[in-house]
Short mmCIF file of C-alpha atoms in Angstrom, two decimals:
data_model
loop_
_atom_site.label_atom_id
_atom_site.label_comp_id
_atom_site.label_asym_id
_atom_site.label_seq_id
_atom_site.Cartn_x
_atom_site.Cartn_y
_atom_site.Cartn_z
CA UNK Q 1 131.03 90.61 101.07
CA UNK Q 2 132.71 89.02 98.08
CA UNK Q 3 130.35 90.25 95.39
CA UNK Q 4 131.96 90.83 92.00
CA UNK Q 5 131.51 94.16 90.26
CA UNK Q 6 132.60 95.31 86.78
CA UNK Q 7 135.44 97.82 86.71
CA UNK Q 8 134.09 100.12 83.93
CA UNK Q 9 131.27 102.53 84.72
CA UNK Q 10 129.53 102.07 81.35
CA UNK Q 11 128.73 99.26 78.93
CA UNK Q 12 128.64 96.63 81.66
CA UNK Q 13 126.14 93.93 82.68
CA UNK Q 14 124.91 96.38 85.33
CA UNK Q 15 124.23 99.13 82.79
CA UNK Q 16 120.86 100.48 81.68
CA UNK Q 17 118.61 98.43 79.41
CA UNK Q 18 120.19 100.24 76.43
CA UNK Q 19 123.74 99.56 77.64
CA UNK Q 20 123.02 95.88 78.29
CA UNK Q 21 121.57 95.49 74.80
CA UNK Q 22 124.92 96.41 73.24
CA UNK Q 23 126.96 93.75 75.05
CA UNK Q 24 127.98 90.59 73.20
CA UNK Q 25 130.54 87.92 73.85
CA UNK Q 26 133.78 88.39 71.91
CA UNK Q 27 133.82 84.60 71.53
CA UNK Q 28 130.93 83.57 69.26
CA UNK Q 29 129.78 79.94 69.33
CA UNK Q 30 128.04 77.77 66.76
CA UNK Q 31 124.33 77.58 67.46
CA UNK Q 32 122.85 74.39 68.90
CA UNK Q 33 119.30 73.18 69.53
CA UNK Q 34 119.76 74.12 73.18
CA UNK Q 35 121.02 77.54 72.11
CA UNK Q 36 117.93 78.11 69.95
CA UNK Q 37 115.74 77.39 72.97
CA UNK Q 38 117.59 79.90 75.14
CA UNK Q 39 117.49 82.58 72.42
CA UNK Q 40 113.71 82.10 72.27
CA UNK Q 41 113.67 82.35 76.08
CA UNK Q 42 115.56 85.67 75.92
CA UNK Q 43 113.13 87.09 73.34
CA UNK Q 44 110.05 86.26 75.42
CA UNK Q 45 111.56 87.18 78.78
CA UNK Q 46 112.75 90.63 77.70
CA UNK Q 47 109.36 91.26 76.10
CA UNK Q 48 107.72 90.78 79.50
CA UNK Q 49 106.87 87.10 79.97
CA UNK Q 50 109.28 86.57 82.85
CA UNK Q 51 106.50 85.17 85.10
CA UNK Q 52 105.38 82.57 82.54
CA UNK Q 53 106.47 78.94 82.32
CA UNK Q 54 109.42 77.97 80.18
CA UNK Q 55 107.08 76.21 77.72
CA UNK Q 56 104.84 79.28 77.43
CA UNK Q 57 107.79 81.57 76.76
CA UNK Q 58 109.14 79.32 74.00
CA UNK Q 59 105.66 78.99 72.50
CA UNK Q 60 105.15 82.77 72.55
CA UNK Q 61 108.36 83.25 70.58
CA UNK Q 62 107.47 80.68 67.93
CA UNK Q 63 103.98 82.16 67.58
CA UNK Q 64 105.33 85.68 67.11
CA UNK Q 65 107.83 85.18 64.28
CA UNK Q 66 106.14 87.93 62.17
CA UNK Q 67 106.53 90.40 65.06
CA UNK Q 68 110.16 89.36 65.61
CA UNK Q 69 110.85 89.70 61.88
CA UNK Q 70 109.41 93.23 61.73
CA UNK Q 71 111.41 94.35 64.75
CA UNK Q 72 114.66 92.76 63.54
CA UNK Q 73 114.48 94.00 59.94
CA UNK Q 74 112.98 97.47 60.39
CA UNK Q 75 113.00 98.60 64.02
CA UNK Q 76 112.51 102.29 63.22
CA UNK Q 77 109.30 101.99 61.21
CA UNK Q 78 108.02 99.30 63.58
CA UNK Q 79 108.97 100.98 66.84
CA UNK Q 80 105.44 100.46 68.14
CA UNK Q 81 106.09 96.71 68.15
CA UNK Q 82 108.91 96.88 70.66
CA UNK Q 83 108.95 100.19 72.55
CA UNK Q 84 106.39 98.84 75.03
CA UNK Q 85 108.39 95.73 75.93
CA UNK Q 86 109.57 95.39 79.54
CA UNK Q 87 113.19 95.73 78.38
CA UNK Q 88 112.78 97.23 74.91
CA UNK Q 89 116.43 97.55 73.88
CA UNK Q 90 117.34 94.05 75.05
CA UNK Q 91 114.19 92.77 73.33
CA UNK Q 92 115.34 94.47 70.11
CA UNK Q 93 118.77 92.84 70.39
CA UNK Q 94 117.20 89.44 71.11
CA UNK Q 95 114.86 89.74 68.10
CA UNK Q 96 117.75 90.56 65.79
CA UNK Q 97 119.78 87.60 67.09
CA UNK Q 98 116.86 85.15 66.93
CA UNK Q 99 115.86 86.30 63.43
CA UNK Q 100 119.40 86.09 62.03
CA UNK Q 101 120.47 82.87 63.76
CA UNK Q 102 117.23 80.85 63.99
CA UNK Q 103 114.63 82.19 61.54
CA UNK Q 104 116.77 82.91 58.45
CA UNK Q 105 119.95 81.09 59.57
CA UNK Q 106 121.92 83.93 57.96
CA UNK Q 107 124.43 83.56 60.80
CA UNK Q 108 125.67 80.24 62.14
CA UNK Q 109 127.08 81.58 65.42
CA UNK Q 110 125.70 83.50 68.37
CA UNK Q 111 127.33 85.84 70.84
CA UNK Q 112 124.30 87.35 72.53
CA UNK Q 113 124.30 87.10 76.31
CA UNK Q 114 121.22 85.44 77.78
CA UNK Q 115 120.34 86.33 81.39
CA UNK Q 116 118.68 84.30 84.12
CA UNK Q 117 117.89 85.63 87.60
CA UNK Q 118 117.52 84.03 91.00
CA UNK Q 119 113.98 84.09 92.38
CA UNK Q 120 114.17 86.38 95.42
CA UNK Q 121 117.79 85.46 96.15
CA UNK Q 122 117.69 86.50 99.82
CA UNK Q 123 114.86 84.09 100.58
CA UNK Q 124 116.54 81.33 98.57
CA UNK Q 125 119.68 81.67 100.69
CA UNK Q 126 117.73 81.88 103.96
CA UNK Q 127 115.59 78.87 103.00
CA UNK Q 128 118.79 76.88 102.54
CA UNK Q 129 120.27 78.09 105.83
CA UNK Q 130 117.13 77.20 107.78
CA UNK Q 131 116.34 74.17 105.60
CA UNK Q 132 112.83 75.54 105.37
CA UNK Q 133 110.82 73.60 102.78
CA UNK Q 134 107.85 75.99 102.77
CA UNK Q 135 110.01 78.97 101.85
CA UNK Q 136 112.09 76.93 99.41
CA UNK Q 137 108.94 75.99 97.51
CA UNK Q 138 107.86 79.63 97.24
CA UNK Q 139 111.17 80.79 95.73
CA UNK Q 140 111.70 77.95 93.26
CA UNK Q 141 114.39 76.07 95.14
CA UNK Q 142 112.13 73.04 94.77
CA UNK Q 143 110.85 71.86 91.38
CA UNK Q 144 107.40 72.95 90.24
CA UNK Q 145 105.42 73.05 87.01
CA UNK Q 146 105.21 76.84 87.05
CA UNK Q 147 107.41 79.61 88.47
CA UNK Q 148 106.34 80.27 92.04
CA UNK Q 149 105.57 83.83 93.16
CA UNK Q 150 106.41 84.59 96.79
CA UNK Q 151 105.35 88.23 96.37
CA UNK Q 152 101.83 87.21 95.34
CA UNK Q 153 101.53 84.76 98.25
CA UNK Q 154 102.58 87.40 100.81
CA UNK Q 155 100.20 89.95 99.27
CA UNK Q 156 97.29 87.51 99.53
CA UNK Q 157 98.20 86.57 103.12
CA UNK Q 158 98.27 90.25 104.14
CA UNK Q 159 95.10 91.29 102.27
CA UNK Q 160 92.52 90.34 104.96
CA UNK Q 161 94.32 92.58 107.46
CA UNK Q 162 94.83 95.74 105.40
CA UNK Q 163 92.22 98.53 105.15
CA UNK Q 164 89.27 97.45 102.93
CA UNK Q 165 89.72 100.56 100.79
CA UNK Q 166 92.94 99.06 99.39
CA UNK Q 167 91.54 95.65 98.46
CA UNK Q 168 90.72 96.54 94.83
CA UNK Q 169 94.27 97.63 94.00
CA UNK Q 170 96.20 95.31 96.31
CA UNK Q 171 98.52 92.94 94.41
CA UNK Q 172 102.08 91.57 94.33
CA UNK Q 173 103.48 94.92 93.12
CA UNK Q 174 102.36 96.56 96.36
CA UNK Q 175 104.57 94.29 98.47
CA UNK Q 176 107.40 93.35 96.10
CA UNK Q 177 110.07 95.76 97.33
CA UNK Q 178 109.14 95.13 100.95
CA UNK Q 179 109.33 91.34 100.55
CA UNK Q 180 112.64 91.71 98.66
CA UNK Q 181 114.25 93.86 101.35
CA UNK Q 182 112.97 92.31 104.60
CA UNK Q 183 115.44 89.41 104.15
CA UNK Q 184 118.11 92.14 104.18
CA UNK Q 185 116.79 93.45 107.50
CA UNK Q 186 114.75 96.34 106.13
CA UNK Q 187 112.85 98.00 108.97
CA UNK Q 188 109.24 99.27 109.08
CA UNK Q 189 110.33 102.80 108.13
CA UNK Q 190 111.65 101.72 104.73
CA UNK Q 191 108.70 99.32 104.34
CA UNK Q 192 106.41 102.35 104.66
CA UNK Q 193 108.06 104.23 101.81
CA UNK Q 194 108.04 101.20 99.49
CA UNK Q 195 104.36 100.45 100.05
CA UNK Q 196 103.36 104.11 99.89
CA UNK Q 197 105.25 104.55 96.58
CA UNK Q 198 103.71 101.38 95.10
CA UNK Q 199 100.22 102.58 95.98
CA UNK Q 200 100.96 106.07 94.63
CA UNK Q 201 101.80 104.51 91.25
CA UNK Q 202 98.25 103.14 91.28
CA UNK Q 203 96.86 106.59 92.04
CA UNK Q 204 96.18 105.83 95.71
CA UNK Q 205 97.14 108.21 98.51
CA UNK Q 206 97.22 106.39 101.85
CA UNK Q 207 96.89 107.97 105.29
CA UNK Q 208 99.58 107.51 107.93
CA UNK Q 209 97.25 105.41 110.06
CA UNK Q 210 96.27 103.09 107.20
CA UNK Q 211 99.91 102.82 106.13
CA UNK Q 212 100.93 101.71 109.64
CA UNK Q 213 98.24 99.01 109.60
CA UNK Q 214 99.27 97.89 106.10
CA UNK Q 215 102.98 97.65 106.89
CA UNK Q 216 102.27 95.59 109.99
CA UNK Q 217 99.99 93.29 107.97
CA UNK Q 218 102.75 92.65 105.44
CA UNK Q 219 105.37 92.01 108.11
CA UNK Q 220 103.01 89.63 109.94
CA UNK Q 221 102.34 87.86 106.64
CA UNK Q 222 106.08 87.42 106.15
CA UNK Q 223 106.34 85.75 109.57
CA UNK Q 224 103.58 83.33 108.59
CA UNK Q 225 104.59 82.68 104.97
CA UNK Q 226 108.39 82.42 105.40
CA UNK Q 227 108.94 81.51 109.08
CA UNK Q 228 112.41 80.02 108.62
CA UNK Q 229 114.08 83.11 107.11
CA UNK Q 230 112.45 85.46 109.61
CA UNK Q 231 113.63 83.40 112.60
CA UNK Q 232 117.16 83.11 111.18
CA UNK Q 233 117.45 86.89 110.77
CA UNK Q 234 116.24 87.51 114.33
CA UNK Q 235 118.69 84.91 115.64
CA UNK Q 236 121.64 86.49 113.79
CA UNK Q 237 120.83 89.97 115.10
CA UNK Q 238 120.46 88.67 118.65
CA UNK Q 239 123.68 86.63 118.61
CA UNK Q 240 125.72 89.45 117.08
CA UNK Q 241 124.50 91.72 119.89
CA UNK Q 242 125.61 89.13 122.46
CA UNK Q 243 128.98 88.75 120.76
CA UNK Q 244 129.54 92.49 120.97
CA UNK Q 245 128.61 92.46 124.64
CA UNK Q 246 131.13 89.66 125.24
CA UNK Q 247 133.85 91.59 123.48
CA UNK Q 248 136.68 93.25 125.41
CA UNK Q 249 135.58 96.56 126.87
CA UNK Q 250 137.70 99.47 127.95
CA UNK Q 251 137.82 103.21 128.52
CA UNK Q 252 137.69 105.37 125.40
CA UNK Q 253 137.36 109.10 124.84
CA UNK Q 254 134.06 110.22 123.41
CA UNK Q 255 135.05 112.63 120.58
CA UNK Q 256 131.89 114.67 121.10
CA UNK Q 257 132.09 115.21 124.86
CA UNK Q 258 135.86 114.61 125.29
CA UNK Q 259 134.99 112.48 128.32
CA UNK Q 260 136.10 108.91 129.02
CA UNK Q 261 133.47 106.21 128.70
CA UNK Q 262 133.32 102.42 129.06
CA UNK Q 263 132.66 100.88 125.60
CA UNK Q 264 133.33 97.75 123.46
CA UNK Q 265 136.72 97.69 121.73
CA UNK Q 266 136.12 94.59 119.60
CA UNK Q 267 135.62 96.46 116.34
CA UNK Q 268 135.48 93.74 113.66
CA UNK Q 269 133.41 90.63 113.07
CA UNK Q 270 134.79 88.13 110.60
CA UNK Q 271 133.49 85.00 108.97
CA UNK Q 272 134.70 82.78 106.15
CA UNK Q 273 132.29 81.97 103.34
CA UNK Q 274 132.13 78.50 101.76
CA UNK Q 275 134.23 79.76 98.84
CA UNK Q 276 137.00 80.82 101.25
CA UNK Q 277 136.35 84.56 101.07
CA UNK Q 278 136.94 86.30 104.41
CA UNK Q 279 134.31 88.89 105.34
CA UNK Q 280 135.43 91.61 107.74
CA UNK Q 281 132.58 93.69 109.11
CA UNK Q 282 133.84 96.79 110.89
CA UNK Q 283 131.24 99.45 111.67
CA UNK Q 284 132.16 102.43 113.83
CA UNK Q 285 130.11 105.38 114.98
CA UNK Q 286 130.61 108.54 112.96
CA UNK Q 287 132.08 111.84 113.96
CA UNK Q 288 129.41 114.41 113.27
CA UNK Q 289 129.97 118.03 112.33
CA UNK Q 290 127.02 120.34 112.88
CA UNK Q 291 126.68 123.12 110.32
CA UNK Q 292 124.52 126.20 110.88
CA UNK Q 293 123.28 127.64 107.59
CA UNK Q 294 121.48 130.94 106.97
CA UNK Q 295 120.75 130.56 103.25
CA UNK Q 296 116.97 130.52 102.54
CA UNK Q 297 116.21 130.57 106.25
CA UNK Q 298 118.21 129.30 109.21
CA UNK Q 299 118.73 125.55 109.45
CA UNK Q 300 121.10 123.08 111.10
CA UNK Q 301 122.67 120.19 109.18
CA UNK Q 302 124.63 117.33 110.73
CA UNK Q 303 127.33 115.83 108.47
CA UNK Q 304 129.24 112.62 109.19
CA UNK Q 305 132.92 113.38 108.57
CA UNK Q 306 134.92 110.41 109.89
CA UNK Q 307 134.80 107.28 112.04
CA UNK Q 308 135.19 107.49 115.80
CA UNK Q 309 136.92 104.77 117.81
CA UNK Q 310 133.56 103.55 119.17
CA UNK Q 311 131.76 100.48 117.81
CA UNK Q 312 128.31 101.14 116.38
CA UNK Q 313 126.47 98.26 118.04
CA UNK Q 314 123.07 98.87 116.47
CA UNK Q 315 124.41 99.08 112.94
CA UNK Q 316 126.49 95.93 113.49
CA UNK Q 317 123.37 94.05 114.53
CA UNK Q 318 121.30 95.40 111.64
CA UNK Q 319 123.98 94.78 108.99
CA UNK Q 320 125.03 91.25 109.89
CA UNK Q 321 122.10 89.29 108.39
CA UNK Q 322 122.12 91.13 105.03
CA UNK Q 323 125.92 90.98 104.82
CA UNK Q 324 125.85 87.25 105.53
CA UNK Q 325 123.22 86.69 102.81
CA UNK Q 326 125.16 88.80 100.30
CA UNK Q 327 128.37 86.96 101.11
CA UNK Q 328 126.61 83.63 100.52
CA UNK Q 329 125.03 84.59 97.18
CA UNK Q 330 128.51 85.78 96.17
CA UNK Q 331 129.98 82.49 97.39
CA UNK Q 332 127.43 80.53 95.37
CA UNK Q 333 128.54 82.30 92.19
CA UNK Q 334 132.26 82.14 93.11
CA UNK Q 335 132.07 78.36 93.40
CA UNK Q 336 129.88 77.89 90.34
CA UNK Q 337 131.96 80.06 88.02
CA UNK Q 338 135.09 78.27 89.22
CA UNK Q 339 133.77 75.21 87.37
CA UNK Q 340 132.58 77.06 84.27
CA UNK Q 341 135.17 77.83 81.59
CA UNK Q 342 133.00 79.81 79.16
CA UNK Q 343 132.18 83.52 78.66
CA UNK Q 344 130.17 84.73 81.64
CA UNK Q 345 128.98 87.89 83.36
CA UNK Q 346 127.44 88.36 86.81
CA UNK Q 347 125.03 90.84 88.38
CA UNK Q 348 124.82 89.93 92.09
CA UNK Q 349 122.23 87.14 91.83
CA UNK Q 350 121.93 87.07 88.04
CA UNK Q 351 124.05 85.11 85.56
CA UNK Q 352 124.66 85.84 81.89
CA UNK Q 353 126.28 83.62 79.29
CA UNK Q 354 125.88 82.65 75.64
CA UNK Q 355 122.68 80.82 74.74
CA UNK Q 356 124.59 77.64 73.85
CA UNK Q 357 126.17 77.50 77.32
CA UNK Q 358 123.15 78.29 79.53
CA UNK Q 359 122.13 74.65 80.10
CA UNK Q 360 125.58 73.85 81.46
CA UNK Q 361 125.78 76.95 83.65
CA UNK Q 362 122.27 76.42 85.06
CA UNK Q 363 123.16 72.86 86.05
CA UNK Q 364 126.35 74.01 87.78
CA UNK Q 365 124.46 76.71 89.72
CA UNK Q 366 121.94 74.19 91.03
CA UNK Q 367 124.64 71.67 91.97
CA UNK Q 368 126.54 74.39 93.82
CA UNK Q 369 123.46 75.37 95.86
CA UNK Q 370 123.00 71.69 96.73
CA UNK Q 371 126.64 71.52 97.88
CA UNK Q 372 126.25 74.66 100.00
CA UNK Q 373 123.13 73.65 101.85
CA UNK Q 374 122.78 69.85 101.55
CA UNK Q 375 126.32 68.62 101.98
CA UNK Q 376 127.16 71.10 104.75
CA UNK Q 377 125.30 72.98 107.45
CA UNK Q 378 126.66 76.47 106.95
CA UNK Q 379 124.41 78.17 109.51
CA UNK Q 380 125.94 75.98 112.23
CA UNK Q 381 129.41 76.81 110.86
CA UNK Q 382 128.57 80.51 111.04
CA UNK Q 383 127.30 80.09 114.62
CA UNK Q 384 130.65 78.60 115.61
CA UNK Q 385 132.58 81.39 113.87
CA UNK Q 386 130.78 84.15 115.81
CA UNK Q 387 130.69 82.17 119.07
CA UNK Q 388 126.90 81.96 119.23
CA UNK Q 389 125.46 81.03 122.62
CA UNK Q 390 122.34 79.34 121.24
CA UNK Q 391 121.66 76.83 118.49
CA UNK Q 392 120.56 78.33 115.15
CA UNK Q 393 116.82 77.98 114.39
CA UNK Q 394 116.63 75.15 111.88
CA UNK Q 395 113.31 73.89 110.51
CA UNK Q 396 115.04 70.93 108.86
CA UNK Q 397 112.24 69.76 106.57
CA UNK Q 398 114.04 70.69 103.31
CA UNK Q 399 116.21 68.42 101.20
CA UNK Q 400 118.29 70.97 99.24
CA UNK Q 401 119.41 68.33 96.74
CA UNK Q 402 115.91 68.62 95.21
CA UNK Q 403 117.05 71.89 93.58
CA UNK Q 404 118.77 69.79 90.91
CA UNK Q 405 115.37 69.25 89.30
CA UNK Q 406 114.13 72.85 89.68
CA UNK Q 407 113.55 74.52 86.30
CA UNK Q 408 112.91 77.94 87.81
CA UNK Q 409 115.69 78.22 90.44
CA UNK Q 410 117.46 80.68 88.12
CA UNK Q 411 115.13 81.68 85.30
#
């Protein structure tokens, strides 16, 4: 899909909180006023203020200099001040950097990586594809005074239709993983586990019947709250199915029955992303070996051992929308980083760079999104590449160039 991954297994931007806290740029840079702002942002965000406005985060940092000083100068004896932070080790590293570079000015340079994340990247990409203003507003593609919270909006839209017994505990956390994964074609089965687990964390055990009602309420809320993305995903799945049906068919041998059967032979779908990366999606059915075990009672286990020569139509249809979205968020970062000649690290839909460089990188990211979805109609390009029979479902009430003024697009 074009996503970039670090080669090492440890001490990477995709490491644990502890591992991330140890990473610094080898190229330090002299601190600037902009850099001081982003260091304060990193302190507040890692502490747990990631849903607050930029102004509130900066204010929190300036109002908590005594706390930052205690953590930076004596973290062991003051462990109670930082162990409860959302990302305690990164908060510790941010406190030390802010104290040394900004508070005491003992160091004149900074090498700490500051991280900003896309707001629900899948919905941001789908909002751009469908040019859906309503969705774009919910995921901070459009400018707003405060960070928008799509998870909270979906939770509130679903609440009237879930069992009344859940109303007291129902909040954004109950739907977050479901809302995050539906843009990647997550089905009701996985929705059930996410919602059940979220409720279990609140001490609530939900019956199968109530869980079915709740999952349906959330999925219906998604259709109402983010109509553009939902229609785009359905269109992609439908058109990929048609494309497979149009593919050349022939006689193949079924490896399980050893009999000839008439099946599609077109095994690979390809598309080219805006950055020029070629995605090849080849999904074949698996050869399955059935094992009969007698340890701890008799049981049968089926193990996939290799690919057959038969196309897996259902998996192709299910995988196409998420793979397209992933290839586009990768393309967004490919194109942005191509114009950014400073230390940088990537985690899928998150960018990390030195505090002094974050203003520049944030501007490039927003301009690149505008280029992807304002200056070109990529969904129509994709339709042509897969030979779609119908026009893609465009809402067309979004002006993607507005993202230039969005403070919280990546934040």
